[in-house]
mmCIF file of C-alpha atoms in Angstrom:
data_model
loop_
_atom_site.group_PDB
_atom_site.id
_atom_site.type_symbol
_atom_site.label_atom_id
_atom_site.label_comp_id
_atom_site.label_asym_id
_atom_site.label_seq_id
_atom_site.Cartn_x
_atom_site.Cartn_y
_atom_site.Cartn_z
ATOM 1 C CA VAL P 1 113.573 62.978 82.463
ATOM 2 C CA GLY P 2 112.139 66.130 84.068
ATOM 3 C CA CYS P 3 109.877 68.656 82.411
ATOM 4 C CA SER P 4 111.005 72.016 81.732
ATOM 5 C CA GLN P 5 109.772 74.657 79.302
ATOM 6 C CA ASN P 6 112.939 73.523 77.087
ATOM 7 C CA GLU P 7 111.769 70.041 76.878
ATOM 8 C CA GLU P 8 108.117 71.596 75.127
ATOM 9 C CA ILE P 9 109.643 70.795 71.834
ATOM 10 C CA GLU P 10 108.305 68.274 68.948
ATOM 11 C CA LYS P 11 111.159 67.062 67.742
ATOM 12 C CA ALA P 12 114.449 67.828 68.853
ATOM 13 C CA GLY P 13 115.722 68.954 65.100
ATOM 14 C CA GLU P 14 112.145 71.688 65.314
ATOM 15 C CA LYS P 15 113.452 73.573 68.301
ATOM 16 C CA ALA P 16 112.446 77.511 67.968
ATOM 17 C CA LYS P 17 114.488 79.605 69.759
ATOM 18 C CA ILE P 18 112.508 82.851 71.617
ATOM 19 C CA ASN P 19 114.648 86.135 70.886
ATOM 20 C CA PHE P 20 114.413 89.617 71.754
ATOM 21 C CA GLY P 21 114.434 93.276 70.924
ATOM 22 C CA ALA P 22 113.147 96.344 71.822
ATOM 23 C CA VAL P 23 111.990 99.874 70.775
ATOM 24 C CA VAL P 24 111.564 102.913 72.608
ATOM 25 C CA SER P 25 108.267 105.206 71.438
ATOM 26 C CA ASN P 26 109.340 108.790 71.118
ATOM 27 C CA ALA P 27 105.852 109.369 72.854
ATOM 28 C CA THR P 28 105.205 113.650 73.871
ATOM 29 C CA ARG P 29 105.444 112.129 77.118
ATOM 30 C CA ALA P 30 108.185 111.856 79.580
ATOM 31 C CA ASN P 31 110.299 111.346 77.097
ATOM 32 C CA ILE P 32 114.104 111.117 78.768
ATOM 33 C CA VAL P 33 115.335 107.424 77.830
ATOM 34 C CA ASN P 34 115.645 106.602 74.098
ATOM 35 C CA ASN P 35 116.922 103.893 71.646
ATOM 36 C CA ALA P 36 120.440 104.356 72.092
ATOM 37 C CA ASP P 37 120.344 104.540 76.515
ATOM 38 C CA PHE P 38 117.801 101.833 76.778
ATOM 39 C CA LYS P 39 120.164 99.015 77.140
ATOM 40 C CA SER P 40 118.735 96.105 79.501
ATOM 41 C CA PHE P 41 115.253 94.886 80.445
ATOM 42 C CA LYS P 42 113.793 92.360 82.135
ATOM 43 C CA VAL P 43 110.988 90.166 80.508
ATOM 44 C CA TYR P 44 107.978 87.704 82.363
ATOM 45 C CA GLY P 45 106.715 85.417 79.983
ATOM 46 C CA TYR P 46 103.624 83.400 81.120
ATOM 47 C CA LYS P 47 102.309 80.493 79.247
ATOM 48 C CA THR P 48 98.621 79.637 78.965
ATOM 49 C CA ALA P 49 96.167 77.085 76.939
ATOM 50 C CA THR P 50 94.097 79.860 75.404
ATOM 51 C CA LYS P 51 94.251 83.420 74.024
ATOM 52 C CA ILE P 52 94.385 85.565 77.164
ATOM 53 C CA GLY P 53 91.449 86.950 78.917
ATOM 54 C CA PRO P 54 89.475 87.215 82.419
ATOM 55 C CA ASP P 55 89.235 83.823 83.283
ATOM 56 C CA VAL P 56 92.569 82.428 81.635
ATOM 57 C CA THR P 57 95.276 81.700 84.196
ATOM 58 C CA LEU P 58 98.798 82.775 83.538
ATOM 59 C CA GLY P 59 101.405 79.785 83.885
ATOM 60 C CA GLU P 60 105.034 81.171 84.781
ATOM 61 C CA PHE P 61 107.534 80.789 81.932
ATOM 62 C CA MET P 62 110.137 82.700 81.957
ATOM 63 C CA PRO P 63 110.232 83.845 85.005
ATOM 64 C CA GLY P 64 112.097 87.664 85.265
ATOM 65 C CA VAL P 65 114.348 87.258 82.292
ATOM 66 C CA VAL P 66 117.329 89.918 81.568
ATOM 67 C CA VAL P 67 117.984 91.257 78.408
ATOM 68 C CA ASN P 68 120.925 92.913 77.072
ATOM 69 C CA LYS P 69 122.176 95.366 74.693
ATOM 70 C CA LYS P 70 124.783 93.882 72.959
ATOM 71 C CA ASP P 71 124.820 96.080 69.256
ATOM 72 C CA VAL P 72 122.450 98.053 67.522
ATOM 73 C CA ASN P 73 120.128 95.613 66.891
ATOM 74 C CA LYS P 74 121.185 93.204 68.595
ATOM 75 C CA TRP P 75 119.912 91.708 72.085
ATOM 76 C CA GLU P 76 120.776 88.734 74.208
ATOM 77 C CA TYR P 77 119.755 86.778 77.332
ATOM 78 C CA THR P 78 122.369 84.813 79.256
ATOM 79 C CA SER P 79 119.748 82.374 81.224
ATOM 80 C CA GLY P 80 117.821 79.788 79.436
ATOM 81 C CA PRO P 81 117.737 79.208 76.290
ATOM 82 C CA TYR P 82 114.000 79.316 76.157
ATOM 83 C CA TYR P 83 112.109 77.704 73.120
ATOM 84 C CA TRP P 84 108.280 77.962 72.523
ATOM 85 C CA PRO P 85 106.215 75.496 73.431
ATOM 86 C CA THR P 86 104.453 73.403 70.726
ATOM 87 C CA THR P 87 101.218 74.365 72.243
ATOM 88 C CA GLY P 88 99.352 77.436 73.627
ATOM 89 C CA PHE P 89 100.365 80.964 73.648
ATOM 90 C CA VAL P 90 102.822 83.053 75.512
ATOM 91 C CA GLN P 91 101.983 86.748 77.069
ATOM 92 C CA PHE P 92 104.964 88.877 77.299
ATOM 93 C CA PHE P 93 105.410 92.060 80.027
ATOM 94 C CA SER P 94 108.268 94.111 80.947
ATOM 95 C CA VAL P 95 108.110 96.911 82.993
ATOM 96 C CA SER P 96 111.361 99.018 83.081
ATOM 97 C CA PRO P 97 112.627 100.390 86.114
ATOM 98 C CA GLU P 98 111.956 96.831 87.051
ATOM 99 C CA GLN P 99 108.216 96.553 89.653
ATOM 100 C CA THR P 100 106.942 93.915 91.572
ATOM 101 C CA LEU P 101 104.048 92.104 88.976
ATOM 102 C CA THR P 102 101.202 90.358 90.904
ATOM 103 C CA VAL P 103 99.808 87.617 88.449
ATOM 104 C CA THR P 104 96.388 85.750 88.653
ATOM 105 C CA THR P 105 94.337 85.821 85.789
ATOM 106 C CA ASN P 106 94.341 88.154 82.997
ATOM 107 C CA TYR P 107 96.528 90.948 82.455
ATOM 108 C CA PRO P 108 99.112 91.590 85.972
ATOM 109 C CA HIS P 109 99.752 94.834 86.987
ATOM 110 C CA PHE P 110 101.465 97.073 89.921
ATOM 111 C CA ASP P 111 101.363 99.614 92.051
ATOM 112 C CA TYR P 112 103.504 102.712 91.579
ATOM 113 C CA THR P 113 104.708 105.962 93.746
ATOM 114 C CA VAL P 114 106.509 108.564 92.334
ATOM 115 C CA GLY P 115 110.039 108.994 93.676
ATOM 116 C CA GLU P 116 110.987 112.234 95.190
ATOM 117 C CA ILE P 117 112.674 114.978 92.814
ATOM 118 C CA GLY P 118 116.295 114.293 91.647
ATOM 119 C CA ASP P 119 115.599 110.443 92.221
ATOM 120 C CA GLN P 120 112.286 110.117 89.405
ATOM 121 C CA LYS P 121 112.809 107.352 86.961
ATOM 122 C CA ASP P 122 111.678 107.414 83.414
ATOM 123 C CA LEU P 123 109.159 104.433 83.950
ATOM 124 C CA LEU P 124 108.445 102.439 80.692
ATOM 125 C CA ALA P 125 106.406 99.089 79.757
ATOM 126 C CA ALA P 126 105.758 97.014 77.199
ATOM 127 C CA ASN P 127 103.550 93.523 76.381
ATOM 128 C CA LEU P 128 103.022 91.332 73.634
ATOM 129 C CA ILE P 129 100.330 89.454 73.860
ATOM 130 C CA ASP P 130 99.049 86.065 72.462
ATOM 131 C CA LYS P 131 102.755 85.059 70.786
ATOM 132 C CA ASN P 132 102.804 81.372 69.838
ATOM 133 C CA LYS P 133 106.207 79.499 68.205
ATOM 134 C CA ASP P 134 104.878 81.068 64.382
ATOM 135 C CA ALA P 135 105.876 84.413 65.798
ATOM 136 C CA GLY P 136 109.532 84.798 64.961
ATOM 137 C CA ASP P 137 112.171 87.306 67.203
ATOM 138 C CA LEU P 138 109.714 89.563 68.822
ATOM 139 C CA GLN P 139 110.031 93.495 69.327
ATOM 140 C CA LEU P 140 109.240 94.596 72.400
ATOM 141 C CA PRO P 141 107.208 98.185 72.564
ATOM 142 C CA PHE P 142 108.032 100.009 75.353
ATOM 143 C CA CYS P 143 106.002 103.296 75.932
ATOM 144 C CA HIS P 144 106.455 105.988 78.244
ATOM 145 C CA LEU P 145 104.177 106.069 81.336
ATOM 146 C CA LEU P 146 104.257 108.605 83.293
ATOM 147 C CA THR P 147 104.234 112.542 82.014
ATOM 148 C CA GLN P 148 107.385 114.956 82.002
ATOM 149 C CA VAL P 149 105.997 118.351 83.296
ATOM 150 C CA ASN P 150 108.862 121.415 82.783
ATOM 151 C CA PHE P 151 108.239 125.303 83.399
ATOM 152 C CA SER P 152 110.196 128.675 81.846
ATOM 153 C CA ILE P 153 110.218 131.848 83.088
ATOM 154 C CA LYS P 154 108.804 134.832 80.932
ATOM 155 C CA GLY P 155 108.653 138.652 82.443
ATOM 156 C CA GLU P 156 107.741 141.682 81.518
ATOM 157 C CA VAL P 157 111.060 143.414 79.343
ATOM 158 C CA GLY P 158 113.269 145.862 81.311
ATOM 159 C CA PHE P 159 113.140 143.589 84.267
ATOM 160 C CA THR P 160 115.814 140.857 85.872
ATOM 161 C CA TYR P 161 114.148 138.113 87.363
ATOM 162 C CA THR P 162 115.500 135.928 89.500
ATOM 163 C CA LEU P 163 113.346 132.386 90.379
ATOM 164 C CA THR P 164 115.038 130.540 93.486
ATOM 165 C CA LYS P 165 111.517 128.317 93.868
ATOM 166 C CA LEU P 166 109.064 126.511 92.666
ATOM 167 C CA GLU P 167 106.914 123.709 93.855
ATOM 168 C CA LEU P 168 103.665 122.010 92.986
ATOM 169 C CA THR P 169 100.819 121.164 95.821
ATOM 170 C CA GLY P 170 98.073 118.460 95.600
ATOM 171 C CA VAL P 171 99.414 116.128 92.685
ATOM 172 C CA LYS P 172 98.707 112.652 92.852
ATOM 173 C CA ASP P 173 101.325 110.822 93.395
ATOM 174 C CA GLN P 174 100.503 106.975 93.568
ATOM 175 C CA GLY P 175 98.701 104.334 90.949
ATOM 176 C CA THR P 176 98.111 100.985 89.735
ATOM 177 C CA PHE P 177 99.364 100.179 86.151
ATOM 178 C CA THR P 178 97.158 97.462 84.733
ATOM 179 C CA PHE P 179 98.498 95.739 81.217
ATOM 180 C CA ASP P 180 95.477 95.410 78.858
ATOM 181 C CA GLY P 181 97.652 94.271 75.552
ATOM 182 C CA SER P 182 97.209 97.708 73.521
ATOM 183 C CA LYS P 183 100.084 99.767 71.781
ATOM 184 C CA THR P 184 100.381 102.385 74.928
ATOM 185 C CA ALA P 185 100.773 98.864 77.209
ATOM 186 C CA GLY P 186 97.899 99.701 79.292
ATOM 187 C CA THR P 187 96.218 101.992 81.740
ATOM 188 C CA TRP P 188 96.353 103.965 85.268
ATOM 189 C CA THR P 189 93.803 103.386 87.905
ATOM 190 C CA GLU P 190 93.160 104.285 91.561
ATOM 191 C CA VAL P 191 95.685 107.555 90.813
ATOM 192 C CA LYS P 192 95.692 109.120 94.111
ATOM 193 C CA VAL P 193 98.065 111.368 96.784
ATOM 194 C CA SER P 194 99.679 109.093 98.505
ATOM 195 C CA ALA P 195 99.914 108.805 102.673
ATOM 196 C CA THR P 196 103.311 110.474 102.189
ATOM 197 C CA PRO P 197 103.031 112.666 98.834
ATOM 198 C CA THR P 198 105.818 113.137 96.634
ATOM 199 C CA VAL P 199 107.523 116.605 96.661
ATOM 200 C CA TYR P 200 107.485 118.354 94.003
ATOM 201 C CA ALA P 201 109.713 121.429 94.227
ATOM 202 C CA TYR P 202 112.303 122.751 92.434
ATOM 203 C CA THR P 203 115.646 124.892 94.718
ATOM 204 C CA GLY P 204 117.933 126.861 92.939
ATOM 205 C CA SER P 205 118.555 130.052 91.094
ATOM 206 C CA VAL P 206 117.581 130.708 87.495
ATOM 207 C CA GLU P 207 118.100 134.467 85.972
ATOM 208 C CA LEU P 208 115.944 136.066 83.090
ATOM 209 C CA ILE P 209 116.878 139.197 81.796
ATOM 210 C CA SER P 210 114.597 140.296 79.442
ATOM 211 C CA ASN P 211 115.180 142.480 77.008
ATOM 212 C CA ALA P 212 112.648 141.359 74.549
ATOM 213 C CA ASP P 213 109.427 139.923 74.164
ATOM 214 C CA ALA P 214 110.652 136.543 73.399
ATOM 215 C CA ASP P 215 113.030 136.411 76.514
ATOM 216 C CA VAL P 216 112.760 132.929 78.318
ATOM 217 C CA SER P 217 114.424 130.685 80.571
ATOM 218 C CA ASN P 218 113.549 127.032 80.787
ATOM 219 C CA LEU P 219 113.696 125.274 84.040
ATOM 220 C CA ASP P 220 114.053 121.915 82.471
ATOM 221 C CA GLN P 221 117.926 122.685 81.520
ATOM 222 C CA SER P 222 118.402 121.505 85.384
ATOM 223 C CA THR P 223 117.181 118.097 85.432
ATOM 224 C CA ALA P 224 116.075 118.602 89.096
ATOM 225 C CA ALA P 225 113.189 121.025 87.872
ATOM 226 C CA LEU P 226 111.772 117.965 85.783
ATOM 227 C CA PHE P 227 108.807 116.701 88.017
ATOM 228 C CA MET P 228 107.764 113.498 86.234
ATOM 229 C CA LEU P 229 103.741 112.968 87.124
ATOM 230 C CA LEU P 230 101.368 110.149 86.731
ATOM 231 C CA PRO P 231 98.860 110.656 84.532
ATOM 232 C CA GLN P 232 95.828 112.232 85.612
ATOM 233 C CA ALA P 233 92.739 114.005 85.966
ATOM 234 C CA ILE P 234 93.254 117.774 87.700
ATOM 235 C CA ALA P 235 89.766 119.314 89.564
ATOM 236 C CA ALA P 236 89.561 122.952 89.838
ATOM 237 C CA ASP P 237 91.889 124.599 92.204
ATOM 238 C CA ALA P 238 93.334 121.031 93.421
ATOM 239 C CA VAL P 239 97.008 121.709 92.129
ATOM 240 C CA LYS P 240 98.726 124.671 92.517
ATOM 241 C CA VAL P 241 101.757 126.074 91.433
ATOM 242 C CA LYS P 242 103.947 128.310 94.466
ATOM 243 C CA VAL P 243 106.715 130.635 92.864
ATOM 244 C CA THR P 244 109.204 132.026 94.731
ATOM 245 C CA TYR P 245 111.495 134.875 92.807
ATOM 246 C CA SER P 246 112.604 138.159 92.846
ATOM 247 C CA ALA P 247 112.444 140.833 90.250
ATOM 248 C CA LYS P 248 114.366 144.208 89.753
ATOM 249 C CA VAL P 249 114.798 147.463 86.864
ATOM 250 C CA THR P 250 117.513 146.751 84.589
ATOM 251 C CA GLU P 251 116.584 148.791 81.892
ATOM 252 C CA GLU P 252 115.451 152.561 82.198
ATOM 253 C CA GLY P 253 112.629 153.929 80.133
ATOM 254 C CA GLY P 254 111.687 150.252 78.996
ATOM 255 C CA ASN P 255 108.566 148.950 80.326
ATOM 256 C CA GLY P 256 110.173 148.289 83.360
ATOM 257 C CA GLN P 257 111.208 152.024 84.491
#
């Protein structure tokens, strides 16, 4: 009889199948993907003899299992089934969209470069650490890893403004994310400007007719105006916003006369 994860059971009548669920946090970061439209993810499980730590080797156990949403609170995977090992622990990690994990000892990590405008994704990640056969059904808590930046137009009463371009320069678009077992899944390091920096530019035509101080036009009504950024510290004058717009008087006797 060959050895596999499905045979690491105490007795045939005591199998404990590994089951998954998922929930997407309502964080203030790039909150685009939510529970309603999150329908599939791929999870990696690694077996360890002891709890995870700096010198603990991660042994492949569930090699990228696709989990699909079948109903509001029902998730299923088509491969397997997979059963809990009788000893040790299992470490679970997931990223959506899927990324290539670097795995040796301790926590895995992956490198990421933000996509061009129009092809940017809401990057989610989850981890569950030191789980064993007593864990029951697993609920993966996905967190948003990127920051969403939106812009709006506000101007002097009596003018009509037309914005045709908005561009960010000096933004860091590349980094390494390392899982750490926390509720926020992990941390970003080595955040920098890539060799071919992502172009953060909105081009189009957004108009604001300013008849009152409260009048405003939001660029985020267009998906092309949503800028997804890596969380980053910004040095003074490192990031610049360049705006191309025109303005004309629309109210005689107002502020714009």
